[in-house]
GROMACS .gro file of C-alpha atoms in nm:
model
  221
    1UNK     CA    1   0.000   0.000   0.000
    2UNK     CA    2   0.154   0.324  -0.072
    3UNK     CA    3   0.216   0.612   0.138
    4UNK     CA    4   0.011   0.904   0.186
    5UNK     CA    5   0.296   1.185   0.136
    6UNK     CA    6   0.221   1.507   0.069
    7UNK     CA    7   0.434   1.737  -0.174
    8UNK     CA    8   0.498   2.110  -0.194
    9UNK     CA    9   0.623   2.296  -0.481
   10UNK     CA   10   0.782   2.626  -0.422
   11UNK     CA   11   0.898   2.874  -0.625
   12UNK     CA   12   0.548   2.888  -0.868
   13UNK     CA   13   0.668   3.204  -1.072
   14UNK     CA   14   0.384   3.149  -1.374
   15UNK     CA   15   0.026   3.086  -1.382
   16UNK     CA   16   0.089   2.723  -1.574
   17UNK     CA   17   0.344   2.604  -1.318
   18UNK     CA   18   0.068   2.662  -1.036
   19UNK     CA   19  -0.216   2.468  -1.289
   20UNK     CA   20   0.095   2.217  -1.333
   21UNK     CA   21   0.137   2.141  -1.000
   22UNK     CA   22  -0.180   2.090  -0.878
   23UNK     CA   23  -0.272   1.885  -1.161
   24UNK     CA   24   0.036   1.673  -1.032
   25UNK     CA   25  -0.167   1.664  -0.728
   26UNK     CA   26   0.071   1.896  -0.482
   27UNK     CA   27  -0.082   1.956  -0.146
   28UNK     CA   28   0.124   2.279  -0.080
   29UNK     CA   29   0.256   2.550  -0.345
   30UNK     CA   30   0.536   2.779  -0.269
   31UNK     CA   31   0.551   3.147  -0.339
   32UNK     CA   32   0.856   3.305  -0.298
   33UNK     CA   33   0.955   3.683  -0.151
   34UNK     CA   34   1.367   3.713  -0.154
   35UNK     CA   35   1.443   3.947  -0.392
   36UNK     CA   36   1.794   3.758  -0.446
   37UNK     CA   37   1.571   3.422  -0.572
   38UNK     CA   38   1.543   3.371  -0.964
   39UNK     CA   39   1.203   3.278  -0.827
   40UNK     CA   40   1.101   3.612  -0.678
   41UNK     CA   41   0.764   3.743  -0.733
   42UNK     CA   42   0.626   4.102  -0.657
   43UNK     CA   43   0.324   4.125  -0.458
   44UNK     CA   44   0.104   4.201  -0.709
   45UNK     CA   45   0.254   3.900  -0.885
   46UNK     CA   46   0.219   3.663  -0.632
   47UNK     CA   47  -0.146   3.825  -0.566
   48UNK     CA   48  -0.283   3.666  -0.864
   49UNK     CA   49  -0.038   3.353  -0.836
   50UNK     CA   50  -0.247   3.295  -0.541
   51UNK     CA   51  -0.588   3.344  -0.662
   52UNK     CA   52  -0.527   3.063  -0.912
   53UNK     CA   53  -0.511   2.838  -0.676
   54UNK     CA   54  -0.809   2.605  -0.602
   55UNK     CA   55  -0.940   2.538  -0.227
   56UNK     CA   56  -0.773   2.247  -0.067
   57UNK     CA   57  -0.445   2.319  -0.181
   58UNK     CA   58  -0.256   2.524   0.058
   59UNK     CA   59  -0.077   2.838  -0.020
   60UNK     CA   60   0.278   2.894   0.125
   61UNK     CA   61   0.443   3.241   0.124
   62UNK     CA   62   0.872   3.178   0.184
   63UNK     CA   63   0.999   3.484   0.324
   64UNK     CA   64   1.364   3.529   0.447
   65UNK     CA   65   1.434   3.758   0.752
   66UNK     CA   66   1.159   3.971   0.671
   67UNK     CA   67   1.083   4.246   0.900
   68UNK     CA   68   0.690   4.344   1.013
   69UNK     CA   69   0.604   4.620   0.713
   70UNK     CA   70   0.720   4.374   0.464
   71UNK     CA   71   0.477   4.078   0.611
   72UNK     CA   72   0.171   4.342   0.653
   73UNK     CA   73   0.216   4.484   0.254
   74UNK     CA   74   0.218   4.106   0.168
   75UNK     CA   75  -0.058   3.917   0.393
   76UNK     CA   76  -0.262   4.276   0.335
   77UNK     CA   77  -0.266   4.178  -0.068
   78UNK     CA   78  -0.188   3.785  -0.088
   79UNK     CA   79  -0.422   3.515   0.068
   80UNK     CA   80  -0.146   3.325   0.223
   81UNK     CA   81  -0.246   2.994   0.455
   82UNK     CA   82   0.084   2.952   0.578
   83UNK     CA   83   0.414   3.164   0.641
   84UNK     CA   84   0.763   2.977   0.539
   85UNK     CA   85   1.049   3.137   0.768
   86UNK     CA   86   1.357   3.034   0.608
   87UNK     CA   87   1.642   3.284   0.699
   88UNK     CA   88   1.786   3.306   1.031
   89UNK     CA   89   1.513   3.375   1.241
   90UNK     CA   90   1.522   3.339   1.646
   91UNK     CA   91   1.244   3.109   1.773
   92UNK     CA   92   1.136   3.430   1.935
   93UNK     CA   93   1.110   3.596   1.635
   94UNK     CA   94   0.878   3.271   1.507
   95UNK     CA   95   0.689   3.248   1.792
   96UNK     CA   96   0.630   3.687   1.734
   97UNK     CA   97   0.497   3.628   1.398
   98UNK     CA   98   0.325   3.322   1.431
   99UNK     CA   99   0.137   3.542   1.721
  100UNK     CA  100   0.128   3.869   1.537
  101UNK     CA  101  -0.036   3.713   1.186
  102UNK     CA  102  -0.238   3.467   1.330
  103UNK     CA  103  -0.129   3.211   1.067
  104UNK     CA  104   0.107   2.860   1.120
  105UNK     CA  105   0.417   2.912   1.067
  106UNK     CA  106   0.674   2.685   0.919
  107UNK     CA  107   1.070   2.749   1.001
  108UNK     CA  108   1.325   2.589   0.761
  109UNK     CA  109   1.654   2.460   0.925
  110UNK     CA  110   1.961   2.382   0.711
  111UNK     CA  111   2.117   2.071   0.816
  112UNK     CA  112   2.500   1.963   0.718
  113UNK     CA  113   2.564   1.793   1.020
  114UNK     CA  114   2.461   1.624   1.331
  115UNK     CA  115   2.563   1.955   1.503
  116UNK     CA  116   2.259   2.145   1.350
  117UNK     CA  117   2.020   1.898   1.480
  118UNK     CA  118   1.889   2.055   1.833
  119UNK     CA  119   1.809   2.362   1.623
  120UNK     CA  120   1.508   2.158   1.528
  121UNK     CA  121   1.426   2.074   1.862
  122UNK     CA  122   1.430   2.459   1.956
  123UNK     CA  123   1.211   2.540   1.659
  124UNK     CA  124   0.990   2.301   1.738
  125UNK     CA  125   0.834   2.424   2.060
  126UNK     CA  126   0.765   2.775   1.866
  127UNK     CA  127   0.658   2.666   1.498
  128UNK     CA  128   0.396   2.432   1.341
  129UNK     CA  129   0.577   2.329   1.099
  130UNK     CA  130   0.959   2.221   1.066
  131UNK     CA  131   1.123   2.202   0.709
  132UNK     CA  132   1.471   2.047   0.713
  133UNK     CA  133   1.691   2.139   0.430
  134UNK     CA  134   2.012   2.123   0.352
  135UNK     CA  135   2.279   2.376   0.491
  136UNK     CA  136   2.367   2.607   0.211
  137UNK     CA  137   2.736   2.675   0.150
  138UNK     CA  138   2.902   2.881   0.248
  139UNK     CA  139   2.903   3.225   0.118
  140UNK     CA  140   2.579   3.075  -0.072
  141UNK     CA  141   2.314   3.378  -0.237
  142UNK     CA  142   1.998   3.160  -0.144
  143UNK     CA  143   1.900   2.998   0.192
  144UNK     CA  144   1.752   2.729  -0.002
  145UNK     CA  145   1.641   2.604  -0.391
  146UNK     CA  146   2.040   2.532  -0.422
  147UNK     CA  147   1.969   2.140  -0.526
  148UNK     CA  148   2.181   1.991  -0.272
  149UNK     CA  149   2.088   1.753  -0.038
  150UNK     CA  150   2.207   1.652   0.334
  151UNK     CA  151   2.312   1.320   0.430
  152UNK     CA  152   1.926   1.181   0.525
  153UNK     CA  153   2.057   0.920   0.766
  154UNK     CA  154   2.120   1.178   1.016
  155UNK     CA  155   1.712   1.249   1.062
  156UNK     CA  156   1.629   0.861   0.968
  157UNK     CA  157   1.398   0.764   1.236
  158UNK     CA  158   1.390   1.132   1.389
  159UNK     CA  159   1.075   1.285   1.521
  160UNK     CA  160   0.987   1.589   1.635
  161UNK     CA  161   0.682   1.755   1.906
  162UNK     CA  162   0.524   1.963   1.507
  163UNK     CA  163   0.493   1.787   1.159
  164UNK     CA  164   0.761   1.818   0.917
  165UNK     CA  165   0.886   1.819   0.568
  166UNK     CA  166   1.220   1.712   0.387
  167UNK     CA  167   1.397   1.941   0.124
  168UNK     CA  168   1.727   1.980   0.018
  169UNK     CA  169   1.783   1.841  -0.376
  170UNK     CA  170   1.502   1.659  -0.453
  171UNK     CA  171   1.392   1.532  -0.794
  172UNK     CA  172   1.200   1.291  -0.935
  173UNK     CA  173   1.475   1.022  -0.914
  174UNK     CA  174   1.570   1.035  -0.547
  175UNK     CA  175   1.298   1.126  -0.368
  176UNK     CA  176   1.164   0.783  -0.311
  177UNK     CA  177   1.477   0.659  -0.178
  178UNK     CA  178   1.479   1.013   0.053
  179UNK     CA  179   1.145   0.904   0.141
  180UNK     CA  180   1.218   0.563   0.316
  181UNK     CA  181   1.546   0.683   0.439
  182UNK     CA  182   1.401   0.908   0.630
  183UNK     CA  183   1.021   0.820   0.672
  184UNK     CA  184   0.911   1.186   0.562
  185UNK     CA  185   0.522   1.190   0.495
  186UNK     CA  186   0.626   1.524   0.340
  187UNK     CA  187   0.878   1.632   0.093
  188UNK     CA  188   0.966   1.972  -0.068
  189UNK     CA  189   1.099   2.093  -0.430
  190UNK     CA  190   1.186   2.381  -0.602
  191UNK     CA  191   1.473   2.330  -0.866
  192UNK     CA  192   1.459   1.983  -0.923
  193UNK     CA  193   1.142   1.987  -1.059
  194UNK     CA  194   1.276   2.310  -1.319
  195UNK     CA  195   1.370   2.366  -1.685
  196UNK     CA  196   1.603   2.673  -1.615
  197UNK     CA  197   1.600   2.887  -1.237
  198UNK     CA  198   1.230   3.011  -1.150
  199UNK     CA  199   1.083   2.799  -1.441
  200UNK     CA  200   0.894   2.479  -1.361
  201UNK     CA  201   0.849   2.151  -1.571
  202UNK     CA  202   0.494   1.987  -1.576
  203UNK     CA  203   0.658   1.681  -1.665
  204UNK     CA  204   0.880   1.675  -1.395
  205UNK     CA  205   0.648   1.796  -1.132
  206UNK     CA  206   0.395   1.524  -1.242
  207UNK     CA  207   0.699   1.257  -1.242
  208UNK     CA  208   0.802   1.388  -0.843
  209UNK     CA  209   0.452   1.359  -0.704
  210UNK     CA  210   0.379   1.042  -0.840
  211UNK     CA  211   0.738   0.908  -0.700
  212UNK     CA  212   0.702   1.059  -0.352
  213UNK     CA  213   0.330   0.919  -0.294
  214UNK     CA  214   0.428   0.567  -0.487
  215UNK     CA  215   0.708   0.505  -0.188
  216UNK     CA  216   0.573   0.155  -0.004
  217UNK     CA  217   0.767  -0.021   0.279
  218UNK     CA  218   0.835   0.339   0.514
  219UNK     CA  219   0.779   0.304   0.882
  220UNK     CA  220   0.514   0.449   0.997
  221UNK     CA  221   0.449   0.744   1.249
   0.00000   0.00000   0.00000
């Protein structure tokens, strides 16, 4: 019997990548505000991004180290059901915006090493959501959407006190094997699901959901 996993795609910069990836059956979609991202939408843009999106599939909004105006010009304009957090944020500063907007929040942690890993518990008390990625590099542009991956047998069997997701260099062809390592129920992907930076691939998209939910013989939670 296969798994029930659930997949976001982030970074939705056109209105046939969002159609693309629900049709692919996503349960989350990704909008992106870091001006630094090829994937970087205005506002506006990411206004009408978000009305395309049929009820049922949630609507994520990744924002990195974003201070209060910038979250009130966005939330006051985009319908946004949850807030992605994935720059360097204090759990205080989680727990002040996850109190201030009223909406769940979900913190991203980069993971390289065993040494990152009580972050997660810390985040975990504050957040509703964890999202472990993979550590950029140093002196990296982007937080995350760099298409690497972590070694997943550090998290195998881990479980934390909030639901999470895996990211961190996903594509179609590994994410089954990230999926038992690790016993995700939910996995995340922005570039290796792409054509070129901030453009996504139907084909691919289709090909990653159907090999993340097609995963049998995970443990269970």
């Amino acid at each position: 019997m296969a798994n029930h996993v659930r997949v976001k795609i982030c970074g939705l910069t056109r209105t046939q990548d969002v159609s693309g990836a629900v049709a692919a059956g996503a349960s989350y979609v990704g909008l992106v505000f870091f001006e630094k991202s090829p994937r970087h939408l205005s506002i506006d843009a990411a206004a009408s991004l978000a009305f395309e999106v049929p009820v049922g599939v949630a609507k994520v909004a990744l924002t990195v180290n974003a201070d209060d105006a910038m979250l009130d010009a966005m939330l006051a304009k985009v319908p946004v059901d949850i807030l992605q957090l994935h720059g360097s944020e204090s759990p205080e500063r989680v727990a002040d915006i996850r109190a201030r907007t009223g909406l769940p929040v979900m913190k991203a942690v980069g993971v390289a090493s065993a040494a990152e890993l009580p972050a997660l518990d810390a985040y975990s008390s504050v957040a509703d959501m964890l999202l472990v990625d993979a550590k950029p590099p140093k002196g990296a542009r982007l937080p995350g959407g760099n298409g690497l991956a972590f070694d997943w047998q550090l998290i195998a069997g881990r479980r934390w006190a909030v639901p999470w997701m895996l990211a961190g260099g996903l594509t179609p062809d590994n994410v089954a094997e990230a999926v038992r390592l690790t016993g995700a129920r939910q996995v995340d992907v922005s570039s290796g699901v792409e054509s070129a930076p901030g453009t996504k691939d139907a084909e691919k998209m289709a090909a990653f959901v159907a090999a993340a939910k097609g995963v049998t013989g995970c443990p269970t939670i």
